[in-house]
CSV table of N, CA and C in Angstrom, one decimal:
chain,number,residue,atom,x,y,z
A,258,MET,N,-31.0,17.6,35.9
A,258,MET,CA,-30.8,16.5,35.8
A,258,MET,C,-29.5,16.4,34.6
A,259,ALA,N,-29.1,15.0,34.9
A,259,ALA,CA,-27.6,14.9,34.4
A,259,ALA,C,-27.6,14.5,33.5
A,260,ALA,N,-26.5,15.0,32.4
A,260,ALA,CA,-26.6,14.4,30.8
A,260,ALA,C,-26.2,13.4,30.6
A,261,ALA,N,-26.6,12.5,29.9
A,261,ALA,CA,-26.2,11.5,29.6
A,261,ALA,C,-24.8,11.0,29.2
A,262,PRO,N,-24.3,10.1,29.5
A,262,PRO,CA,-22.8,10.0,29.1
A,262,PRO,C,-22.7,9.8,27.7
A,263,GLU,N,-21.5,10.1,27.1
A,263,GLU,CA,-21.3,10.0,25.7
A,263,GLU,C,-20.9,8.7,25.6
A,264,THR,N,-21.8,7.9,24.4
A,264,THR,CA,-21.7,6.6,24.2
A,264,THR,C,-20.2,6.4,23.0
A,265,ARG,N,-20.5,7.5,22.3
A,265,ARG,CA,-19.1,7.1,21.0
A,265,ARG,C,-18.1,7.6,22.1
A,266,PRO,N,-17.1,6.6,21.4
A,266,PRO,CA,-16.0,6.8,21.7
A,266,PRO,C,-15.1,8.3,21.7
A,267,SER,N,-14.1,8.9,21.9
A,267,SER,CA,-13.7,10.1,22.1
A,267,SER,C,-12.6,10.3,21.4
A,268,LYS,N,-12.4,11.0,20.9
A,268,LYS,CA,-11.1,11.4,19.6
A,268,LYS,C,-9.9,10.5,20.0
A,269,THR,N,-9.5,11.0,21.5
A,269,THR,CA,-8.0,10.7,22.3
A,269,THR,C,-8.3,9.2,22.2
A,270,ARG,N,-9.4,8.2,22.0
A,270,ARG,CA,-9.3,7.0,22.3
A,270,ARG,C,-9.3,6.6,20.9
A,271,LEU,N,-10.1,7.0,19.9
A,271,LEU,CA,-10.0,6.5,18.3
A,271,LEU,C,-8.4,6.5,18.3
A,272,LEU,N,-7.5,7.7,18.5
A,272,LEU,CA,-6.5,7.9,18.0
A,272,LEU,C,-5.4,6.9,18.7
A,273,ARG,N,-5.8,6.6,20.0
A,273,ARG,CA,-4.8,5.4,20.5
A,273,ARG,C,-5.3,4.2,19.8
A,274,LEU,N,-6.2,4.2,19.5
A,274,LEU,CA,-6.5,2.7,19.0
A,274,LEU,C,-5.9,2.9,17.8
A,275,ALA,N,-6.0,3.8,17.0
A,275,ALA,CA,-5.7,3.8,15.5
A,275,ALA,C,-3.9,3.8,15.7
A,276,ALA,N,-3.4,4.1,16.8
A,276,ALA,CA,-1.8,3.8,16.9
A,276,ALA,C,-1.4,2.3,16.9
A,277,THR,N,-2.7,1.8,18.0
A,277,THR,CA,-2.1,0.6,18.4
A,277,THR,C,-2.4,-0.6,17.1
A,278,VAL,N,-3.4,-0.2,16.5
A,278,VAL,CA,-3.6,-1.2,15.4
A,278,VAL,C,-2.7,-0.9,14.2
A,279,ASN,N,-1.9,0.3,14.2
A,279,ASN,CA,-1.0,1.1,13.1
A,279,ASN,C,0.4,-0.2,13.8
A,280,ILE,N,0.9,0.1,15.0
A,280,ILE,CA,2.1,-0.7,15.2
A,280,ILE,C,1.9,-2.1,15.3
A,281,ALA,N,0.5,-2.8,15.6
A,281,ALA,CA,0.3,-4.1,15.3
A,281,ALA,C,0.3,-4.4,13.6
A,282,ALA,N,-0.3,-3.4,12.8
A,282,ALA,CA,0.2,-3.8,11.3
A,282,ALA,C,1.8,-3.5,11.2
A,283,VAL,N,2.1,-2.7,11.5
A,283,VAL,CA,4.1,-2.5,11.0
A,283,VAL,C,4.5,-4.1,11.7
A,284,ALA,N,4.4,-4.8,12.6
A,284,ALA,CA,4.6,-5.5,13.4
A,284,ALA,C,4.3,-7.1,12.7
A,285,VAL,N,3.3,-7.3,12.2
A,285,VAL,CA,2.8,-7.9,11.4
A,285,VAL,C,3.3,-8.3,9.9
A,286,ALA,N,3.4,-7.2,9.5
A,286,ALA,CA,4.3,-6.8,7.9
A,286,ALA,C,5.8,-7.3,8.2
A,287,LEU,N,6.5,-6.8,9.0
A,287,LEU,CA,8.4,-7.1,9.3
A,287,LEU,C,8.1,-8.5,9.7
A,288,LEU,N,7.4,-9.0,10.5
A,288,LEU,CA,7.3,-10.3,10.9
A,288,LEU,C,7.0,-11.1,9.6
A,289,ALA,N,6.3,-11.4,8.9
A,289,ALA,CA,6.0,-12.0,7.6
A,289,ALA,C,7.1,-11.4,6.6
A,290,LEU,N,7.7,-10.5,6.7
A,290,LEU,CA,9.0,-10.0,5.6
A,290,LEU,C,10.1,-10.7,6.1
A,291,TRP,N,10.0,-10.9,7.6
A,291,TRP,CA,11.3,-12.1,8.0
A,291,TRP,C,11.0,-13.1,7.7
A,292,LEU,N,9.7,-13.6,8.3
A,292,LEU,CA,9.5,-14.8,8.8
A,292,LEU,C,9.5,-15.8,6.9
A,293,LEU,N,8.3,-15.3,6.1
A,293,LEU,CA,7.7,-15.9,5.2
A,293,LEU,C,9.0,-15.9,3.8
A,294,PRO,N,9.7,-15.2,3.6
A,294,PRO,CA,10.2,-15.3,1.9
A,294,PRO,C,10.8,-17.1,1.6
A,295,PRO,N,10.9,-17.4,2.6
A,295,PRO,CA,11.3,-18.9,2.0
A,295,PRO,C,10.2,-19.4,1.5
A,296,LEU,N,9.0,-19.2,1.7
A,296,LEU,CA,7.7,-19.6,0.8
A,296,LEU,C,7.5,-19.1,-0.2
A,297,PHE,N,8.3,-18.1,-0.3
A,297,PHE,CA,7.8,-17.2,-1.9
A,297,PHE,C,9.3,-17.7,-2.8
A,298,ALA,N,9.9,-19.0,-3.0
A,298,ALA,CA,11.0,-19.4,-3.6
A,298,ALA,C,11.1,-18.3,-5.1
A,299,PRO,N,12.1,-17.8,-5.6
A,299,PRO,CA,12.1,-17.3,-6.6
A,299,PRO,C,12.0,-18.6,-8.2
A,300,PRO,N,11.2,-18.1,-9.0
A,300,PRO,CA,11.4,-18.9,-10.2
A,300,PRO,C,12.9,-19.5,-10.7
A,301,PRO,N,13.1,-21.0,-11.2
A,301,PRO,CA,14.3,-20.9,-11.4
A,301,PRO,C,15.0,-20.2,-13.0
A,302,GLY,N,16.1,-20.0,-12.9
A,302,GLY,CA,16.7,-19.6,-14.4
A,302,GLY,C,16.4,-18.3,-14.3
A,303,ILE,N,16.8,-17.5,-13.0
A,303,ILE,CA,16.6,-15.7,-13.4
A,303,ILE,C,18.2,-15.2,-12.7
A,304,ALA,N,19.3,-16.0,-12.9
A,304,ALA,CA,20.4,-15.8,-12.5
A,304,ALA,C,20.8,-14.7,-13.1
A,305,ASP,N,20.8,-14.4,-14.6
A,305,ASP,CA,21.2,-13.3,-15.4
A,305,ASP,C,20.7,-11.9,-15.1
A,306,PRO,N,21.0,-10.8,-15.4
A,306,PRO,CA,20.0,-9.6,-15.0
A,306,PRO,C,19.3,-9.7,-16.1
A,307,GLY,N,19.1,-10.0,-17.1
A,307,GLY,CA,18.0,-9.9,-17.9
A,307,GLY,C,17.1,-10.7,-17.9
A,308,ALA,N,16.8,-11.7,-17.0
A,308,ALA,CA,16.1,-12.9,-16.4
A,308,ALA,C,15.3,-12.3,-15.3
A,309,ARG,N,16.2,-11.4,-14.7
A,309,ARG,CA,15.9,-11.0,-13.2
A,309,ARG,C,15.0,-9.6,-13.6
A,310,MET,N,15.6,-8.7,-14.3
A,310,MET,CA,14.4,-7.7,-14.9
A,310,MET,C,13.4,-7.9,-15.4
A,311,ALA,N,13.5,-9.3,-16.2
A,311,ALA,CA,11.9,-9.8,-16.6
A,311,ALA,C,11.1,-10.1,-15.1
A,312,PHE,N,11.7,-10.8,-14.3
A,312,PHE,CA,11.4,-11.2,-13.1
A,312,PHE,C,10.5,-9.8,-12.5
A,313,TRP,N,11.3,-8.9,-12.2
A,313,TRP,CA,11.0,-7.6,-11.7
A,313,TRP,C,9.7,-6.8,-12.5
A,314,GLY,N,10.0,-7.1,-13.9
A,314,GLY,CA,8.8,-6.7,-14.7
A,314,GLY,C,7.0,-7.7,-14.1
A,315,ARG,N,7.6,-8.6,-13.9
A,315,ARG,CA,6.5,-9.7,-13.9
A,315,ARG,C,6.1,-9.1,-12.5
A,316,LEU,N,6.8,-8.9,-11.4
A,316,LEU,CA,6.1,-8.5,-10.2
A,316,LEU,C,5.7,-6.9,-10.2
A,317,ALA,N,6.0,-6.1,-10.9
A,317,ALA,CA,5.7,-4.5,-10.9
A,317,ALA,C,4.2,-4.7,-11.7
A,318,LEU,N,3.7,-5.4,-12.3
A,318,LEU,CA,2.4,-5.3,-12.7
A,318,LEU,C,1.5,-5.9,-11.8
A,319,TRP,N,1.7,-5.9,-10.9
A,319,TRP,CA,0.7,-6.2,-9.5
A,319,TRP,C,0.5,-4.6,-9.0
A,320,PRO,N,1.6,-3.9,-8.7
A,320,PRO,CA,1.3,-2.5,-8.2
A,320,PRO,C,0.3,-1.7,-9.2
A,321,ALA,N,0.8,-2.0,-10.6
A,321,ALA,CA,0.4,-1.5,-11.5
A,321,ALA,C,-1.1,-1.8,-11.9
A,322,LEU,N,-1.3,-2.9,-11.4
A,322,LEU,CA,-2.9,-3.6,-11.5
A,322,LEU,C,-3.7,-2.4,-10.4
A,323,VAL,N,-3.1,-2.4,-9.6
A,323,VAL,CA,-3.7,-1.8,-7.9
A,323,VAL,C,-4.0,-0.1,-8.7
A,324,LEU,N,-3.1,0.6,-9.4
A,324,LEU,CA,-3.2,2.0,-9.4
A,324,LEU,C,-4.1,2.2,-10.9
A,325,PHE,N,-4.1,1.0,-11.5
A,325,PHE,CA,-5.0,0.8,-12.4
A,325,PHE,C,-6.5,1.2,-12.1
A,326,LEU,N,-6.6,0.1,-10.9
A,326,LEU,CA,-8.2,-0.2,-10.2
A,326,LEU,C,-8.5,0.9,-9.6
A,327,THR,N,-7.2,2.0,-8.7
A,327,THR,CA,-7.9,3.3,-8.1
A,327,THR,C,-7.8,4.3,-9.1
A,328,VAL,N,-7.2,4.3,-10.4
A,328,VAL,CA,-8.0,5.0,-11.5
A,328,VAL,C,-9.2,4.8,-11.8
A,329,GLY,N,-9.8,3.2,-12.1
A,329,GLY,CA,-10.9,3.1,-12.1
A,329,GLY,C,-12.0,3.5,-11.0
A,330,GLY,N,-11.8,3.5,-9.8
A,330,GLY,CA,-12.5,4.0,-8.7
A,330,GLY,C,-13.0,5.5,-8.7
A,331,VAL,N,-11.9,6.1,-9.4
A,331,VAL,CA,-12.0,7.4,-9.7
A,331,VAL,C,-13.6,8.1,-10.6
A,332,LEU,N,-13.1,6.9,-11.8
A,332,LEU,CA,-14.0,7.1,-13.1
A,332,LEU,C,-15.5,6.2,-12.7
A,333,VAL,N,-15.5,5.5,-11.9
A,333,VAL,CA,-16.9,5.2,-11.3
A,333,VAL,C,-17.3,6.0,-10.8
A,334,ALA,N,-16.8,6.9,-9.7
A,334,ALA,CA,-17.1,7.6,-8.5
A,334,ALA,C,-17.8,9.2,-9.3
A,335,ARG,N,-16.7,9.3,-10.6
A,335,ARG,CA,-17.2,10.8,-11.5
A,335,ARG,C,-18.5,10.2,-12.2
A,336,ALA,N,-18.9,8.9,-12.6
A,336,ALA,CA,-19.8,8.3,-13.0
A,336,ALA,C,-21.3,8.7,-12.6
A,337,ARG,N,-21.2,8.2,-11.2
A,337,ARG,CA,-21.9,7.8,-10.3
A,337,ARG,C,-22.5,9.2,-9.5
A,338,SER,N,-21.4,10.5,-10.1
A,338,SER,CA,-21.6,11.6,-9.1
A,338,SER,C,-22.7,12.6,-10.3
A,339,VAL,N,-23.0,13.7,-9.5
A,339,VAL,CA,-24.1,14.6,-9.6
A,339,VAL,C,-23.2,15.9,-10.7
A,340,ALA,N,-22.0,15.5,-9.8
A,340,ALA,CA,-21.0,16.7,-10.4
A,340,ALA,C,-20.9,17.0,-11.8
A,341,LEU,N,-21.1,17.5,-12.6
A,341,LEU,CA,-20.8,17.5,-14.1
A,341,LEU,C,-19.6,18.3,-13.9
A,342,ASN,N,-19.2,19.0,-13.3
A,342,ASN,CA,-17.6,19.9,-13.4
A,342,ASN,C,-17.0,19.7,-12.0
A,343,PRO,N,-16.4,18.6,-12.3
A,343,PRO,CA,-15.6,18.4,-10.9
A,343,PRO,C,-14.9,19.4,-10.2
A,344,ILE,N,-14.5,20.5,-11.0
A,344,ILE,CA,-14.2,21.5,-10.3
A,344,ILE,C,-14.9,22.3,-9.7
A,345,ASP,N,-16.1,22.9,-10.1
A,345,ASP,CA,-17.0,24.0,-9.6
A,345,ASP,C,-18.1,23.2,-8.5
A,346,ASP,N,-18.5,22.0,-9.1
A,346,ASP,CA,-19.5,21.4,-8.4
A,346,ASP,C,-19.2,20.7,-7.2
A,347,ALA,N,-20.6,20.2,-6.1
A,347,ALA,CA,-19.9,19.5,-4.9
A,347,ALA,C,-20.0,17.8,-5.4
A,348,GLU,N,-18.5,17.6,-4.6
A,348,GLU,CA,-18.4,15.9,-5.0
A,348,GLU,C,-18.9,15.3,-3.8
A,349,SER,N,-19.0,14.1,-4.5
A,349,SER,CA,-19.4,13.0,-3.1
A,349,SER,C,-18.3,12.3,-2.7
A,350,ARG,N,-18.7,11.9,-1.1
A,350,ARG,CA,-17.7,11.4,-0.3
A,350,ARG,C,-16.9,10.6,-1.1
A,351,PHE,N,-17.4,9.6,-1.9
A,351,PHE,CA,-16.8,8.6,-2.6
A,351,PHE,C,-15.7,9.0,-3.7
A,352,TYR,N,-16.1,10.4,-4.1
A,352,TYR,CA,-15.3,10.6,-5.2
A,352,TYR,C,-13.7,10.9,-4.5
A,353,ARG,N,-14.2,12.1,-3.4
A,353,ARG,CA,-12.9,12.7,-2.9
A,353,ARG,C,-12.1,11.5,-2.2
A,354,VAL,N,-12.8,10.2,-1.9
A,354,VAL,CA,-11.9,9.1,-1.2
A,354,VAL,C,-11.1,8.7,-2.3
A,355,SER,N,-12.1,8.5,-3.1
A,355,SER,CA,-11.1,8.0,-4.5
A,355,SER,C,-10.1,8.4,-4.9
A,356,GLN,N,-10.2,9.9,-5.1
A,356,GLN,CA,-9.4,11.0,-5.8
A,356,GLN,C,-8.0,10.8,-4.6
A,357,ARG,N,-8.4,10.4,-3.3
A,357,ARG,CA,-7.1,10.8,-2.3
A,357,ARG,C,-6.4,9.1,-2.2
A,358,VAL,N,-7.0,8.3,-2.7
A,358,VAL,CA,-6.7,6.8,-2.5
A,358,VAL,C,-5.7,6.9,-3.9
A,359,LEU,N,-6.2,7.0,-4.8
A,359,LEU,CA,-5.2,7.3,-6.3
A,359,LEU,C,-3.8,8.4,-5.8
A,360,THR,N,-4.0,9.0,-5.4
A,360,THR,CA,-2.9,10.2,-5.2
A,360,THR,C,-2.3,9.3,-4.7
A,361,ASN,N,-2.4,8.9,-3.1
A,361,ASN,CA,-1.5,8.3,-2.1
A,361,ASN,C,-1.2,6.9,-3.1
A,362,THR,N,-2.0,6.4,-3.8
A,362,THR,CA,-1.3,4.9,-4.4
A,362,THR,C,-0.3,5.3,-5.4
A,363,VAL,N,-0.2,6.5,-6.1
A,363,VAL,CA,0.4,6.8,-6.9
A,363,VAL,C,1.8,7.3,-6.3
A,364,GLU,N,1.8,8.0,-5.0
A,364,GLU,CA,2.9,8.3,-4.5
A,364,GLU,C,3.6,6.9,-4.0
A,365,GLN,N,2.8,6.2,-3.6
A,365,GLN,CA,3.9,4.8,-2.6
A,365,GLN,C,4.0,4.1,-3.9
A,366,THR,N,3.5,3.8,-5.2
A,366,THR,CA,4.2,3.0,-6.1
A,366,THR,C,5.0,3.5,-6.9
A,367,LEU,N,5.5,4.8,-6.9
A,367,LEU,CA,6.5,5.5,-7.0
A,367,LEU,C,7.2,5.3,-6.2
A,368,ILE,N,7.6,5.1,-4.9
A,368,ILE,CA,8.8,4.7,-4.4
A,368,ILE,C,8.7,3.2,-4.5
A,369,PHE,N,8.0,2.4,-4.4
A,369,PHE,CA,8.1,1.1,-4.4
A,369,PHE,C,8.7,0.5,-5.3
A,370,VAL,N,8.3,0.7,-7.0
A,370,VAL,CA,8.6,0.3,-8.2
A,370,VAL,C,10.1,0.1,-8.3
A,371,PRO,N,10.5,1.4,-8.5
A,371,PRO,CA,11.9,1.6,-8.7
A,371,PRO,C,12.7,0.7,-7.2
A,372,ALA,N,12.5,1.1,-6.4
A,372,ALA,CA,12.9,0.3,-5.4
A,372,ALA,C,13.2,-1.1,-5.5
A,373,LEU,N,12.1,-1.4,-5.6
A,373,LEU,CA,11.7,-3.1,-5.7
A,373,LEU,C,13.0,-3.5,-7.2
A,374,ALA,N,12.7,-2.4,-8.2
A,374,ALA,CA,14.1,-3.3,-9.6
A,374,ALA,C,15.2,-2.8,-8.7
A,375,ALA,N,15.7,-2.2,-8.0
A,375,ALA,CA,17.0,-1.9,-7.4
A,375,ALA,C,17.3,-3.1,-6.8
A,376,LEU,N,16.4,-3.6,-6.0
A,376,LEU,CA,16.6,-4.6,-4.7
A,376,LEU,C,16.6,-5.8,-6.0
A,377,VAL,N,15.9,-6.0,-6.9
A,377,VAL,CA,16.0,-7.3,-7.4
A,377,VAL,C,17.0,-7.4,-8.2
A,378,ALA,N,17.8,-6.2,-9.2
A,378,ALA,CA,18.9,-6.5,-9.6
A,378,ALA,C,20.1,-6.4,-8.6
A,379,GLN,N,20.2,-6.3,-7.5
A,379,GLN,CA,21.2,-6.6,-6.7
A,379,GLN,C,21.3,-7.4,-5.7
A,380,MET,N,20.2,-8.4,-5.6
A,380,MET,CA,19.9,-9.3,-4.1
A,380,MET,C,20.7,-10.3,-4.5
A,381,PRO,N,21.1,-11.5,-3.6
A,381,PRO,CA,21.4,-12.6,-4.0
A,381,PRO,C,20.4,-13.4,-4.2
A,382,LEU,N,21.1,-14.6,-5.3
A,382,LEU,CA,19.8,-15.5,-5.7
A,382,LEU,C,18.9,-16.1,-4.6
A,383,PRO,N,19.5,-16.5,-3.9
A,383,PRO,CA,18.2,-17.6,-3.0
A,383,PRO,C,17.2,-16.4,-1.8
A,384,ASP,N,17.6,-15.1,-2.4
A,384,ASP,CA,16.7,-14.0,-1.4
A,384,ASP,C,15.9,-13.3,-2.3
A,385,LEU,N,15.8,-14.0,-3.2
A,385,LEU,CA,14.9,-13.4,-4.6
A,385,LEU,C,13.2,-13.1,-4.1
A,386,GLY,N,12.9,-14.4,-3.3
A,386,GLY,CA,11.8,-14.7,-2.8
A,386,GLY,C,11.2,-14.0,-2.4
A,387,PHE,N,11.9,-12.9,-1.6
A,387,PHE,CA,11.7,-12.2,-1.0
A,387,PHE,C,11.3,-11.0,-1.6
A,388,ALA,N,11.2,-10.8,-2.6
A,388,ALA,CA,10.7,-9.3,-3.8
A,388,ALA,C,9.0,-9.8,-3.9
A,389,ARG,N,9.3,-11.4,-4.0
A,389,ARG,CA,7.3,-11.8,-4.3
A,389,ARG,C,6.6,-11.4,-3.2
A,390,LEU,N,7.1,-11.6,-1.9
A,390,LEU,CA,6.3,-11.4,-0.8
A,390,LEU,C,6.1,-10.0,-0.3
A,391,ALA,N,7.0,-9.3,-0.7
A,391,ALA,CA,7.4,-7.8,-0.3
A,391,ALA,C,6.0,-7.4,-1.6
A,392,THR,N,6.3,-7.4,-2.5
A,392,THR,CA,5.4,-7.3,-3.8
A,392,THR,C,3.6,-7.6,-3.1
A,393,ALA,N,3.3,-9.0,-2.7
A,393,ALA,CA,2.4,-9.1,-2.3
A,393,ALA,C,1.5,-8.4,-1.0
A,394,LEU,N,2.6,-8.3,0.0
A,394,LEU,CA,2.4,-7.5,1.1
A,394,LEU,C,2.0,-6.0,0.9
A,395,PHE,N,2.8,-5.1,-1.0
A,395,PHE,CA,2.4,-3.9,-1.0
A,395,PHE,C,1.1,-3.9,-1.4
A,396,VAL,N,0.6,-4.9,-2.2
A,396,VAL,CA,-0.6,-4.7,-3.2
A,396,VAL,C,-1.5,-4.8,-1.6
A,397,LEU,N,-1.4,-5.9,-0.9
A,397,LEU,CA,-2.2,-6.0,0.3
A,397,LEU,C,-2.5,-4.9,1.0
A,398,GLY,N,-1.1,-4.1,1.2
A,398,GLY,CA,-1.1,-2.8,2.0
A,398,GLY,C,-2.3,-1.8,1.0
A,399,ARG,N,-2.0,-1.6,0.0
A,399,ARG,CA,-2.5,-0.6,-1.0
A,399,ARG,C,-4.4,-1.1,-0.4
A,400,LEU,N,-4.8,-2.4,-0.8
A,400,LEU,CA,-6.2,-2.7,-0.8
A,400,LEU,C,-6.4,-2.2,0.1
A,401,LEU,N,-6.0,-2.5,1.4
A,401,LEU,CA,-6.5,-2.7,3.0
A,401,LEU,C,-6.6,-0.7,2.8
A,402,PHE,N,-5.8,-0.1,2.5
A,402,PHE,CA,-5.8,1.3,2.4
A,402,PHE,C,-6.9,1.7,2.0
A,403,TRP,N,-7.3,1.2,0.5
A,403,TRP,CA,-8.7,1.6,0.2
A,403,TRP,C,-10.1,1.6,0.6
A,404,ALA,N,-9.7,0.3,1.3
A,404,ALA,CA,-10.8,-0.3,1.8
A,404,ALA,C,-11.2,0.6,3.0
A,405,GLY,N,-10.3,0.4,3.8
A,405,GLY,CA,-10.7,1.2,5.3
A,405,GLY,C,-10.7,2.7,5.1
A,406,TYR,N,-10.2,3.5,3.8
A,406,TYR,CA,-10.7,4.8,3.8
A,406,TYR,C,-11.8,4.9,3.3
A,407,LEU,N,-12.1,4.0,2.8
A,407,LEU,CA,-13.8,4.3,2.4
A,407,LEU,C,-14.7,3.5,3.6
A,408,ILE,N,-14.1,3.1,4.9
A,408,ILE,CA,-15.0,3.2,6.0
A,408,ILE,C,-14.9,4.3,6.9
A,409,HIS,N,-14.0,4.5,7.3
A,409,HIS,CA,-13.4,5.7,8.0
A,409,HIS,C,-11.7,6.1,7.8
A,410,PRO,N,-11.6,7.6,8.1
A,410,PRO,CA,-10.3,7.9,7.8
A,410,PRO,C,-9.3,6.9,8.6
A,411,TYR,N,-9.6,6.7,10.0
A,411,TYR,CA,-8.8,6.1,10.7
A,411,TYR,C,-8.5,4.6,10.5
A,412,VAL,N,-9.4,4.1,9.4
A,412,VAL,CA,-9.2,2.7,9.6
A,412,VAL,C,-8.6,2.3,7.8
A,413,ARG,N,-8.0,3.7,7.2
A,413,ARG,CA,-7.1,3.7,6.6
A,413,ARG,C,-5.8,3.2,6.9
A,414,ALA,N,-5.6,3.4,8.3
A,414,ALA,CA,-4.0,3.4,9.0
A,414,ALA,C,-3.3,2.0,8.9
A,415,PRO,N,-4.0,1.0,9.2
A,415,PRO,CA,-3.3,-0.5,9.0
A,415,PRO,C,-2.7,-0.7,7.8
A,416,GLY,N,-3.5,-0.3,6.5
A,416,GLY,CA,-3.0,-0.5,4.9
A,416,GLY,C,-1.8,0.4,5.0
A,417,MET,N,-1.9,1.8,5.0
A,417,MET,CA,-0.8,2.7,5.1
A,417,MET,C,0.4,2.0,5.9
A,418,ALA,N,0.2,1.1,6.9
A,418,ALA,CA,1.4,1.0,7.8
A,418,ALA,C,2.0,0.1,7.4
A,419,VAL,N,1.3,-1.1,6.4
A,419,VAL,CA,1.8,-2.5,5.7
A,419,VAL,C,2.6,-1.4,4.5
A,420,THR,N,2.0,-0.3,3.9
A,420,THR,CA,2.3,0.0,2.8
A,420,THR,C,3.9,0.7,3.0
A,421,LEU,N,4.1,1.3,4.3
A,421,LEU,CA,4.9,2.2,4.3
A,421,LEU,C,6.1,1.3,4.8
A,422,THR,N,5.9,0.0,5.5
A,422,THR,CA,6.7,-0.7,6.1
A,422,THR,C,7.3,-1.6,4.8
A,423,VAL,N,6.6,-2.0,4.1
A,423,VAL,CA,7.0,-2.6,3.0
A,423,VAL,C,8.3,-1.8,1.9
A,424,ASN,N,7.7,-0.4,1.9
A,424,ASN,CA,8.6,0.2,0.9
A,424,ASN,C,9.8,0.7,1.8
A,425,LEU,N,9.9,1.1,2.9
A,425,LEU,CA,10.9,1.2,4.0
A,425,LEU,C,12.2,0.1,4.2
A,426,VAL,N,11.8,-1.1,3.8
A,426,VAL,CA,12.1,-2.6,4.3
A,426,VAL,C,12.9,-2.6,2.4
A,427,VAL,N,12.1,-2.3,1.4
A,427,VAL,CA,12.6,-2.5,0.2
A,427,VAL,C,13.6,-1.6,-0.1
A,428,LEU,N,13.4,-0.3,0.2
A,428,LEU,CA,13.8,0.8,-0.4
A,428,LEU,C,15.3,0.7,0.3
A,429,GLY,N,15.0,0.4,2.2
A,429,GLY,CA,16.6,0.1,3.0
A,429,GLY,C,17.4,-1.0,2.5
A,430,TRP,N,17.1,-2.3,1.9
A,430,TRP,CA,17.9,-2.9,1.6
A,430,TRP,C,18.7,-3.2,0.5
A,431,ALA,N,17.7,-2.0,-0.5
A,431,ALA,CA,18.3,-2.1,-1.7
A,431,ALA,C,19.6,-0.9,-1.7
A,432,LEU,N,19.5,-0.1,-1.0
A,432,LEU,CA,20.6,1.1,-0.6
A,432,LEU,C,21.3,0.3,0.1
A,433,VAL,N,21.3,-0.6,1.1
A,433,VAL,CA,22.7,-1.3,1.8
A,433,VAL,C,23.3,-2.1,0.9
A,434,LEU,N,22.3,-2.6,0.2
A,434,LEU,CA,23.1,-3.6,-1.4
A,434,LEU,C,24.0,-2.8,-2.4
A,435,ALA,N,23.2,-1.3,-2.6
A,435,ALA,CA,23.8,-0.1,-3.3
A,435,ALA,C,25.3,0.3,-2.7
A,436,ILE,N,25.4,0.2,-1.4
A,436,ILE,CA,26.5,0.9,-1.1
A,436,ILE,C,27.6,-0.2,-0.2
A,437,VAL,N,27.2,-1.3,-0.3
A,437,VAL,CA,28.0,-2.7,0.1
A,437,VAL,C,28.7,-2.7,-1.1
């Protein structure tokens, strides 16, 4: 008697699908960063350096909020866990995922926030709407990463792709402005 064919997708097929979704997420993020900045006009009166840094501070608040939410996720996971000692006792999947999301969010935020400050300080005034859009996409990418990771590790990839794309563009543009 022949064995029934496997109905679950193979690991190779899942990896191909994840790669396709990642490429699509990068493409969407790049298109958004290229086409949508005019919809995110900067507020009036931010020509002087102090006003620009105040503008950056308002933008930096959003990644800080996401970071705070991920800390809250770890706290909730600890409260729901039967593990009294997180070092010695078994941890739930939600707890482990929340810890990994927090770690990655700290890393990504430590790249994004200073790069955004450098960009806002240097970029031409008419282009400052880009900073608002980049911040919105960064926050969206982090939330997609977290939600996707809770579903399955492969599903976190689009959020990571959006975050990485935003970080590379913001950091790259800030570097170009610093060198030129």
